[in-house]
Short mmCIF file of C-alpha atoms and ligand atoms in Angstrom, two decimals:
data_model
loop_
_atom_site.label_atom_id
_atom_site.label_comp_id
_atom_site.label_asym_id
_atom_site.label_seq_id
_atom_site.Cartn_x
_atom_site.Cartn_y
_atom_site.Cartn_z
CA MET A 1 -36.92 -6.49 42.05
CA SER A 2 -34.13 -5.09 39.56
CA ARG A 3 -30.88 -6.88 40.55
CA GLU A 4 -27.39 -6.26 38.91
CA ARG A 5 -27.18 -7.38 34.88
CA ARG A 6 -24.47 -9.80 34.98
CA PHE A 7 -22.71 -10.86 31.44
CA PRO A 8 -21.20 -14.22 30.86
CA GLU A 9 -18.09 -15.32 32.45
CA GLY A 10 -15.12 -14.29 29.90
CA PHE A 11 -17.39 -12.01 28.15
CA LEU A 12 -15.16 -10.47 25.65
CA TRP A 13 -14.88 -6.10 26.04
CA GLY A 14 -13.52 -4.15 23.53
CA CYS A 15 -13.36 -1.68 20.81
CA ALA A 16 -13.09 -2.39 16.90
CA THR A 17 -10.76 -0.50 14.00
CA ALA A 18 -9.76 -1.05 10.73
CA VAL A 19 -6.21 0.01 9.62
CA HIS A 20 -6.82 2.84 7.28
CA GLN A 21 -9.14 4.35 9.82
CA VAL A 22 -6.48 5.14 12.19
CA GLU A 23 -2.93 4.15 11.56
CA GLY A 24 -2.21 6.85 9.23
CA ASN A 25 0.05 7.57 6.37
CA ASN A 26 -1.38 4.69 4.24
CA HIS A 27 -0.59 5.40 0.36
CA ASN A 28 -0.87 2.50 -1.51
CA CYS A 29 -4.00 1.40 -1.51
CA ASP A 30 -7.18 2.59 -3.54
CA TRP A 31 -8.96 4.36 -0.61
CA SER A 32 -5.84 7.21 -0.66
CA GLU A 33 -6.17 7.12 -4.45
CA PHE A 34 -9.64 7.72 -4.09
CA GLU A 35 -9.33 10.35 -1.71
CA GLN A 36 -7.00 12.42 -3.61
CA SER A 37 -9.10 12.26 -7.02
CA GLY A 38 -11.85 14.12 -5.07
CA GLY A 39 -13.83 10.87 -3.82
CA ILE A 40 -14.57 12.11 -0.36
CA LEU A 41 -16.70 14.91 1.09
CA THR A 42 -14.46 15.99 3.38
CA GLY A 43 -10.59 16.41 4.14
CA ASP A 44 -8.77 12.76 3.54
CA SER A 45 -7.52 9.95 5.86
CA ALA A 46 -4.03 11.90 5.94
CA ASP A 47 -5.37 15.07 7.11
CA PRO A 48 -3.68 14.81 9.43
CA SER A 49 -4.59 11.03 10.95
CA CYS A 50 -4.75 9.83 14.59
CA ASP A 51 -1.30 8.06 13.75
CA HIS A 52 -2.21 4.70 15.34
CA TYR A 53 0.57 3.18 13.10
CA ARG A 54 2.86 4.73 15.45
CA ARG A 55 1.37 5.36 18.43
CA PHE A 56 -0.36 1.73 18.72
CA ARG A 57 1.60 1.39 22.65
CA GLU A 58 0.37 4.18 24.01
CA ASP A 59 -3.41 3.56 22.18
CA PHE A 60 -3.81 -0.14 23.59
CA ARG A 61 -2.53 1.22 27.13
CA MET A 62 -5.44 3.56 27.35
CA LEU A 63 -7.69 0.94 26.10
CA GLN A 64 -6.16 -1.80 28.64
CA ARG A 65 -7.52 1.13 31.27
CA LEU A 66 -10.51 1.31 30.15
CA HIS A 67 -10.72 -2.61 30.65
CA ASN A 68 -11.01 -3.72 27.10
CA ASN A 69 -10.00 -7.55 27.36
CA ALA A 70 -10.43 -7.77 23.33
CA HIS A 71 -9.22 -5.97 20.51
CA ARG A 72 -10.74 -6.07 16.91
CA PHE A 73 -8.34 -4.31 14.42
CA SER A 74 -7.59 -4.79 11.08
CA ILE A 75 -3.65 -5.73 8.95
CA GLU A 76 -2.86 -3.54 5.90
CA TRP A 77 -2.90 -5.71 2.80
CA SER A 78 -1.16 -3.16 1.30
CA ARG A 79 1.86 -2.70 3.59
CA VAL A 80 2.28 -6.05 3.58
CA GLU A 81 2.19 -7.32 0.29
CA PRO A 82 3.12 -4.07 -1.83
CA ALA A 83 3.33 -5.77 -5.21
CA GLU A 84 2.03 -8.65 -5.74
CA GLY A 85 4.03 -11.95 -4.65
CA GLU A 86 6.11 -9.45 -2.95
CA PHE A 87 5.98 -9.49 0.84
CA ASP A 88 7.78 -6.67 3.08
CA ARG A 89 9.46 -8.16 6.14
CA ALA A 90 9.47 -4.56 8.18
CA GLN A 91 6.00 -4.87 8.15
CA ILE A 92 5.24 -7.87 9.18
CA GLU A 93 7.05 -7.04 12.20
CA HIS A 94 5.60 -4.04 12.21
CA TYR A 95 2.09 -6.37 13.04
CA ARG A 96 4.22 -8.67 15.28
CA GLU A 97 5.12 -5.95 17.66
CA VAL A 98 1.41 -4.56 17.40
CA LEU A 99 -0.22 -8.50 18.31
CA THR A 100 2.94 -8.63 21.08
CA GLU A 101 1.61 -5.30 22.27
CA LEU A 102 -1.95 -6.44 22.46
CA LYS A 103 -0.93 -9.76 24.24
CA ALA A 104 0.89 -7.61 26.95
CA CYS A 105 -1.85 -5.30 27.89
CA GLY A 106 -4.52 -8.54 28.15
CA MET A 107 -6.41 -8.13 25.12
CA LEU A 108 -7.79 -10.95 22.98
CA ALA A 109 -6.64 -9.57 19.21
CA MET A 110 -9.40 -10.51 16.50
CA VAL A 111 -8.01 -9.95 13.46
CA THR A 112 -9.71 -8.85 10.54
CA LEU A 113 -7.80 -9.50 7.57
CA HIS A 114 -9.96 -7.00 4.29
CA HIS A 115 -11.88 -3.89 5.45
CA PHE A 116 -12.51 -1.87 3.06
CA SER A 117 -8.91 -1.50 1.60
CA SER A 118 -6.86 -3.12 -0.91
CA PRO A 119 -3.46 -2.60 -2.39
CA LEU A 120 -3.15 -0.67 -5.29
CA TRP A 121 -1.91 -3.22 -7.73
CA PHE A 122 -5.39 -5.51 -6.73
CA THR A 123 -7.55 -2.50 -7.38
CA HIS A 124 -5.32 -1.91 -11.08
CA ARG A 125 -5.84 -5.89 -11.81
CA GLY A 126 -9.77 -5.16 -11.46
CA GLY A 127 -10.30 -5.56 -7.66
CA TRP A 128 -12.81 -7.96 -5.79
CA MET A 129 -14.88 -7.76 -9.54
CA ALA A 130 -12.12 -9.44 -11.27
CA SER A 131 -11.70 -12.87 -11.91
CA GLY A 132 -8.81 -14.45 -10.11
CA ALA A 133 -9.53 -12.15 -7.10
CA PRO A 134 -9.91 -14.47 -4.53
CA GLU A 135 -6.88 -16.04 -5.16
CA ALA A 136 -4.59 -13.06 -5.28
CA TRP A 137 -6.30 -12.47 -1.69
CA LEU A 138 -5.61 -15.70 -0.22
CA ALA A 139 -1.96 -15.48 -1.24
CA PHE A 140 -1.75 -12.60 1.75
CA VAL A 141 -4.05 -14.57 3.89
CA ARG A 142 -1.89 -17.45 3.92
CA LYS A 143 1.10 -15.06 4.64
CA VAL A 144 -0.50 -13.29 7.62
CA ALA A 145 -1.43 -16.67 9.26
CA GLY A 146 1.88 -18.40 8.53
CA GLU A 147 4.02 -15.38 9.74
CA LEU A 148 1.45 -14.10 12.95
CA GLY A 149 -1.04 -17.09 13.11
CA ASP A 150 0.69 -17.71 16.74
CA LEU A 151 -0.76 -14.20 18.41
CA VAL A 152 -4.06 -14.14 16.91
CA GLY A 153 -7.03 -14.90 18.93
CA MET A 154 -9.98 -14.72 16.23
CA TRP A 155 -9.65 -14.17 12.71
CA CYS A 156 -12.38 -12.18 10.71
CA THR A 157 -12.08 -12.77 7.38
CA LEU A 158 -14.21 -9.69 6.12
CA ASN A 159 -15.88 -6.95 6.77
CA GLU A 160 -19.27 -6.22 5.78
CA PRO A 161 -19.20 -7.61 2.36
CA ASN A 162 -22.65 -6.40 1.64
CA ILE A 163 -21.86 -2.95 2.56
CA TYR A 164 -18.55 -2.64 0.82
CA ALA A 165 -20.38 -4.25 -2.83
CA TYR A 166 -23.23 -1.90 -1.82
CA GLN A 167 -21.40 1.65 -1.48
CA GLY A 168 -18.93 0.68 -4.10
CA TRP A 169 -21.12 -0.43 -6.82
CA ILE A 170 -23.72 0.91 -6.39
CA THR A 171 -24.05 4.14 -4.49
CA GLY A 172 -20.40 5.45 -5.72
CA GLU A 173 -19.74 6.34 -2.23
CA PHE A 174 -16.70 4.11 -2.03
CA PRO A 175 -14.20 3.22 -4.49
CA PRO A 176 -14.42 2.46 -7.27
CA GLY A 177 -17.08 4.88 -7.29
CA ARG A 178 -19.40 2.71 -9.39
CA ARG A 179 -22.73 3.48 -9.46
CA GLY A 180 -26.10 1.50 -9.95
CA ASP A 181 -23.52 -1.25 -11.63
CA VAL A 182 -25.36 -4.60 -10.38
CA VAL A 183 -23.51 -7.06 -11.98
CA GLY A 184 -20.47 -5.32 -10.52
CA LEU A 185 -22.35 -5.73 -7.24
CA TYR A 186 -22.82 -9.31 -7.75
CA ARG A 187 -19.46 -10.62 -9.01
CA VAL A 188 -17.87 -8.47 -5.64
CA LEU A 189 -19.97 -10.69 -3.93
CA ALA A 190 -19.51 -13.89 -5.50
CA ASN A 191 -15.54 -13.51 -5.43
CA MET A 192 -15.78 -12.40 -1.61
CA ARG A 193 -17.65 -15.32 -1.04
CA ASP A 194 -15.87 -17.77 -2.34
CA GLY A 195 -12.68 -15.55 -0.77
CA HIS A 196 -14.17 -15.86 2.42
CA GLU A 197 -15.11 -19.79 2.02
CA ARG A 198 -11.48 -20.88 0.84
CA ALA A 199 -9.91 -18.39 3.52
CA TYR A 200 -11.75 -20.39 5.93
CA ARG A 201 -10.07 -23.20 5.04
CA GLU A 202 -6.99 -21.82 4.60
CA LEU A 203 -6.82 -20.50 8.00
CA LYS A 204 -7.98 -24.24 9.76
CA ARG A 205 -5.34 -25.87 8.06
CA ILE A 206 -2.92 -23.02 9.32
CA THR A 207 -4.17 -22.30 12.47
CA PRO A 208 -6.51 -24.86 13.40
CA GLY A 209 -7.32 -23.91 17.22
CA VAL A 210 -8.39 -20.31 16.19
CA PRO A 211 -11.60 -19.75 15.55
CA VAL A 212 -12.55 -18.02 12.22
CA GLY A 213 -15.80 -15.53 11.19
CA LEU A 214 -16.90 -12.68 9.43
CA ALA A 215 -18.45 -9.81 10.57
CA GLN A 216 -21.53 -9.00 8.53
CA ASN A 217 -23.50 -5.26 8.44
CA LYS A 218 -27.25 -5.89 9.57
CA TRP A 219 -29.27 -3.12 8.62
CA LEU A 220 -32.72 -3.63 8.80
CA LEU A 221 -35.58 -2.15 6.86
CA PHE A 222 -39.22 -1.69 7.50
CA PRO A 223 -41.84 -1.19 5.68
CA ALA A 224 -42.75 2.40 5.87
CA ASN A 225 -47.00 1.80 5.87
CA ARG A 226 -47.06 -1.71 6.97
CA TRP A 227 -50.65 -1.93 5.42
CA ASN A 228 -48.96 -0.76 2.28
CA PRO A 229 -48.05 -4.03 -0.06
CA LEU A 230 -45.91 -2.32 -2.26
CA ASP A 231 -43.89 -1.11 0.90
CA GLN A 232 -43.84 -4.47 2.27
CA VAL A 233 -42.48 -6.29 -0.89
CA LEU A 234 -39.70 -3.42 -1.37
CA ALA A 235 -38.55 -3.85 2.00
CA GLY A 236 -38.17 -7.50 1.52
CA PHE A 237 -36.54 -7.18 -1.69
CA SER A 238 -34.19 -4.57 -0.67
CA GLN A 239 -33.57 -7.04 2.51
CA PHE A 240 -32.63 -9.62 0.28
CA GLY A 241 -29.74 -7.76 -1.97
CA LEU A 242 -28.55 -6.59 1.63
CA ASP A 243 -28.18 -9.79 3.24
CA ARG A 244 -27.37 -12.77 0.66
CA TRP A 245 -24.68 -13.04 -1.44
CA PRO A 246 -25.07 -15.26 -4.60
CA VAL A 247 -24.18 -18.90 -4.25
CA GLY A 248 -24.22 -20.58 -8.09
CA ARG A 249 -27.13 -22.61 -8.62
CA SER A 250 -28.37 -23.41 -5.35
CA GLY A 251 -29.46 -19.65 -5.23
CA PRO A 252 -28.70 -16.64 -2.67
CA ARG A 253 -27.73 -17.51 0.52
CA ARG A 254 -27.41 -15.36 3.77
CA VAL A 255 -24.30 -14.03 4.58
CA VAL A 256 -24.56 -14.94 7.73
CA GLU A 257 -24.87 -18.70 6.48
CA ALA A 258 -21.17 -18.65 5.62
CA THR A 259 -18.79 -21.53 6.24
CA SER A 260 -17.72 -20.15 9.87
CA ASP A 261 -16.98 -20.75 13.36
CA PHE A 262 -18.68 -17.66 14.82
CA VAL A 263 -21.30 -15.00 13.48
CA GLY A 264 -20.11 -11.60 13.60
CA LEU A 265 -23.03 -8.91 13.77
CA ASN A 266 -21.92 -5.09 12.92
CA HIS A 267 -25.40 -3.39 13.34
CA TYR A 268 -26.10 0.52 13.43
CA ARG A 269 -29.36 1.42 11.98
CA GLY A 270 -33.05 0.26 10.61
CA SER A 271 -34.98 2.56 7.47
CA LEU A 272 -38.45 2.82 6.74
CA VAL A 273 -38.85 1.73 3.15
CA SER A 274 -41.60 3.12 0.59
CA ALA A 275 -42.87 2.88 -2.58
CA LEU A 276 -42.76 6.62 -2.45
CA GLY A 277 -39.13 7.15 -1.78
CA ARG A 278 -36.32 5.26 0.14
CA HIS A 279 -34.84 5.53 3.69
CA CYS A 280 -37.47 8.25 4.25
CA ASN A 281 -36.61 7.68 8.49
CA SER A 282 -39.72 9.29 10.49
CA TRP A 283 -39.19 11.81 12.86
CA TRP A 284 -40.26 9.38 15.92
CA LEU A 285 -37.05 7.19 15.12
CA ALA A 286 -33.57 8.59 17.11
CA GLN A 287 -30.94 10.14 14.53
CA THR A 288 -27.35 10.03 14.49
CA ASP A 289 -24.75 12.67 12.98
CA PHE A 290 -25.31 10.82 9.96
CA GLY A 291 -29.10 10.93 10.12
CA TRP A 292 -29.32 6.91 10.51
CA ALA A 293 -32.28 5.79 12.53
CA VAL A 294 -30.83 4.12 15.36
CA GLN A 295 -33.37 2.16 18.29
CA PRO A 296 -31.64 -0.09 20.73
CA GLU A 297 -34.38 -2.91 20.50
CA TRP A 298 -33.16 -3.70 17.08
CA LEU A 299 -29.53 -4.92 17.94
CA ARG A 300 -31.58 -7.41 19.77
CA THR A 301 -34.03 -8.53 17.06
CA CYS A 302 -30.57 -9.10 14.87
CA LEU A 303 -28.94 -11.43 17.87
CA GLU A 304 -32.53 -13.23 18.08
CA GLU A 305 -32.63 -14.05 14.52
CA LEU A 306 -29.49 -15.05 14.82
CA ALA A 307 -29.74 -17.92 17.21
CA PRO A 308 -31.34 -20.55 14.80
CA LEU A 309 -27.89 -20.78 13.67
CA GLY A 310 -26.51 -21.99 16.67
CA LYS A 311 -23.25 -20.78 16.76
CA PRO A 312 -21.72 -18.14 19.28
CA VAL A 313 -22.55 -14.82 18.05
CA TYR A 314 -19.69 -11.58 18.70
CA VAL A 315 -21.23 -7.76 18.06
CA THR A 316 -18.27 -7.23 16.17
CA GLU A 317 -19.51 -3.77 16.02
CA SER A 318 -22.42 -1.36 17.32
CA GLY A 319 -21.59 2.26 17.93
CA MET A 320 -23.59 6.03 16.81
CA ALA A 321 -22.00 8.88 15.13
CA THR A 322 -22.31 11.92 17.16
CA LYS A 323 -20.56 15.23 18.49
CA ASP A 324 -23.19 14.48 21.68
CA ASP A 325 -21.39 12.15 23.76
CA SER A 326 -24.31 12.38 26.38
CA LYS A 327 -26.18 10.52 23.80
CA ARG A 328 -23.72 7.93 23.40
CA VAL A 329 -23.69 7.51 27.37
CA GLN A 330 -27.29 6.68 26.70
CA PHE A 331 -26.87 4.73 23.82
CA LEU A 332 -24.15 2.46 25.39
CA GLU A 333 -26.38 1.61 28.54
CA ASP A 334 -29.53 0.80 26.17
CA VAL A 335 -27.58 -1.17 23.46
CA LEU A 336 -26.00 -3.29 26.50
CA GLY A 337 -29.30 -3.77 27.63
CA GLN A 338 -30.57 -5.32 25.05
CA VAL A 339 -27.70 -7.51 24.52
CA TRP A 340 -27.77 -9.27 28.00
CA GLN A 341 -31.51 -9.68 27.27
CA ALA A 342 -30.64 -11.39 23.79
CA ILE A 343 -28.39 -13.53 26.51
CA GLU A 344 -31.04 -13.93 29.20
CA HIS A 345 -33.18 -15.07 26.03
CA GLY A 346 -30.64 -17.98 25.21
CA VAL A 347 -28.95 -16.23 22.44
CA ASP A 348 -24.79 -17.32 23.02
CA VAL A 349 -23.48 -13.79 22.56
CA ARG A 350 -20.19 -14.18 23.89
CA GLY A 351 -18.57 -10.60 23.21
CA TYR A 352 -19.54 -7.28 22.34
CA LEU A 353 -16.84 -4.73 20.31
CA HIS A 354 -17.85 -0.93 20.43
CA TRP A 355 -17.31 1.10 17.24
CA THR A 356 -15.00 2.65 17.75
CA SER A 357 -11.79 2.98 20.19
CA MET A 358 -11.27 6.47 18.96
CA ASP A 359 -12.32 9.24 16.52
CA ASN A 360 -11.13 8.57 13.29
CA PHE A 361 -11.81 8.65 9.55
CA GLU A 362 -15.08 7.42 8.72
CA TRP A 363 -14.71 6.21 4.82
CA ALA A 364 -16.54 8.97 2.93
CA HIS A 365 -17.00 11.40 5.43
CA GLY A 366 -13.36 12.16 6.58
CA TYR A 367 -13.10 13.26 10.16
CA SER A 368 -16.73 14.52 10.37
CA MET A 369 -18.25 11.87 12.07
CA ARG A 370 -17.27 10.58 15.84
CA PHE A 371 -18.07 7.39 16.78
CA GLY A 372 -15.03 7.14 19.44
CA LEU A 373 -14.84 6.54 23.33
CA ILE A 374 -11.68 8.63 23.41
CA GLU A 375 -11.54 12.13 21.77
CA VAL A 376 -8.34 12.63 19.35
CA ASP A 377 -6.78 15.91 18.78
CA LEU A 378 -5.64 15.86 15.45
CA GLU A 379 -3.85 18.67 15.95
CA THR A 380 -1.95 17.48 19.10
CA GLN A 381 -2.55 13.78 19.21
CA LYS A 382 -3.64 14.60 22.44
CA ARG A 383 -6.36 11.48 23.37
CA THR A 384 -9.02 12.40 26.19
CA VAL A 385 -11.20 9.72 27.28
CA LYS A 386 -15.12 10.85 27.01
CA PRO A 387 -18.11 9.96 29.77
CA SER A 388 -19.04 6.88 27.32
CA GLY A 389 -15.46 5.99 27.58
CA GLU A 390 -15.53 5.88 31.42
CA LEU A 391 -19.19 4.05 31.41
CA PHE A 392 -17.22 1.48 29.22
CA ARG A 393 -15.03 1.19 31.52
CA ARG A 394 -17.16 0.75 34.27
CA ILE A 395 -19.34 -1.94 32.71
CA ALA A 396 -16.03 -3.74 31.77
CA LYS A 397 -14.90 -3.88 34.88
CA ALA A 398 -17.86 -4.99 36.80
CA ASN A 399 -18.80 -7.58 33.29
CA ALA A 400 -22.42 -6.00 34.28
CA LEU A 401 -24.71 -3.79 33.85
CA PRO A 402 -26.04 -1.76 36.99
CA ALA A 403 -29.66 -2.80 38.34
CA SER A 404 -32.01 -1.05 35.98
O1 IFM B 501 -16.59 3.03 10.19
C1 IFM B 501 -17.55 2.36 9.98
C2 IFM B 501 -16.54 0.81 9.92
O2 IFM B 501 -15.59 0.81 8.80
C3 IFM B 501 -17.32 -0.53 9.22
N1 IFM B 501 -18.87 -0.35 9.93
C4 IFM B 501 -19.63 1.06 10.00
C5 IFM B 501 -18.68 2.04 10.72
C6 IFM B 501 -19.47 3.34 11.19
O3 IFM B 501 -19.89 3.72 9.37
#
């Protein structure tokens, strides 16, 4: 007999955003420079934006009505530290107001300290590839922790270092727009690993009671033809590049094994890998507007892979790009069913943060991709909750999925 599928007491329900994708008017960073130089396919982040920088109160009240009890967002480094070593008091106060408002709305704040955008001064000194990059970023980390740590519920040091390095140094879709620069990729990953490990120690010193982790993107790769040994080798090899970061003489280590109090999992897609050509998604897999193949069970596969680490796991991002919200409704029902099953099978999953609250700036794809539970009319700034948002509200309120 089917029964209601309840989630554990205290489970976190929320959405995730990143500052450059929602705030608007963010011009002192590498992404803005990249957009102005024609690096992206459609529009730019200011064209016009979701204006969350000024509308955060109204946006948080909407999420409160959707029964979100947590919110993941990032603090913009280029606003807080516009020039190296110079911190902007007004911007720090702005983020204090943001955090205070979240608290007033009953939402735990999960703060990301680097979500793809970096200040121009940092970029012009070589960005994450340059020596000294971790130290440069740590000054910001310390400042934010010291000034705002009392209002932070969880720290997420970095967002998706693997995707950041891969898209910036291999495919060229992200700044600095390099292609095929494998040496650059490994330097970036090594610096980010170092930055994360040191940020972990600093954050534990300054805010000892606040859990620290990072958000890792798990992109599943499968051999297109499982009987073809070349496809199998290729899938393993690509997986290796996307999942590991270099660790001195001890060789590459899985990013999820980084020093952390919890594991943050971002999962969106899987790809079939073939010796005849990469990412040949076959017709039987559901596709998003991005052309990404999605299968709700893959989230459970990822979660179960993390169980042996013995740490609490948070789904720090999961969602799908689609203009057809009925697909998102189905996706949410299915994917949350998989999260529930993973918990039933003993994985310590403590929260699900949907990507994303409102339709926003999807990096190289501008505003063309719709991931939100809330639609935003960029001209009028009107926000409208979609049916998927209503579904999320009912599930979060009940802390349960209806019987299947
Ligand atoms: O929009 C991004 C986000 O910034 C990082 N994770 C993947 C999302 C969808 O592409």
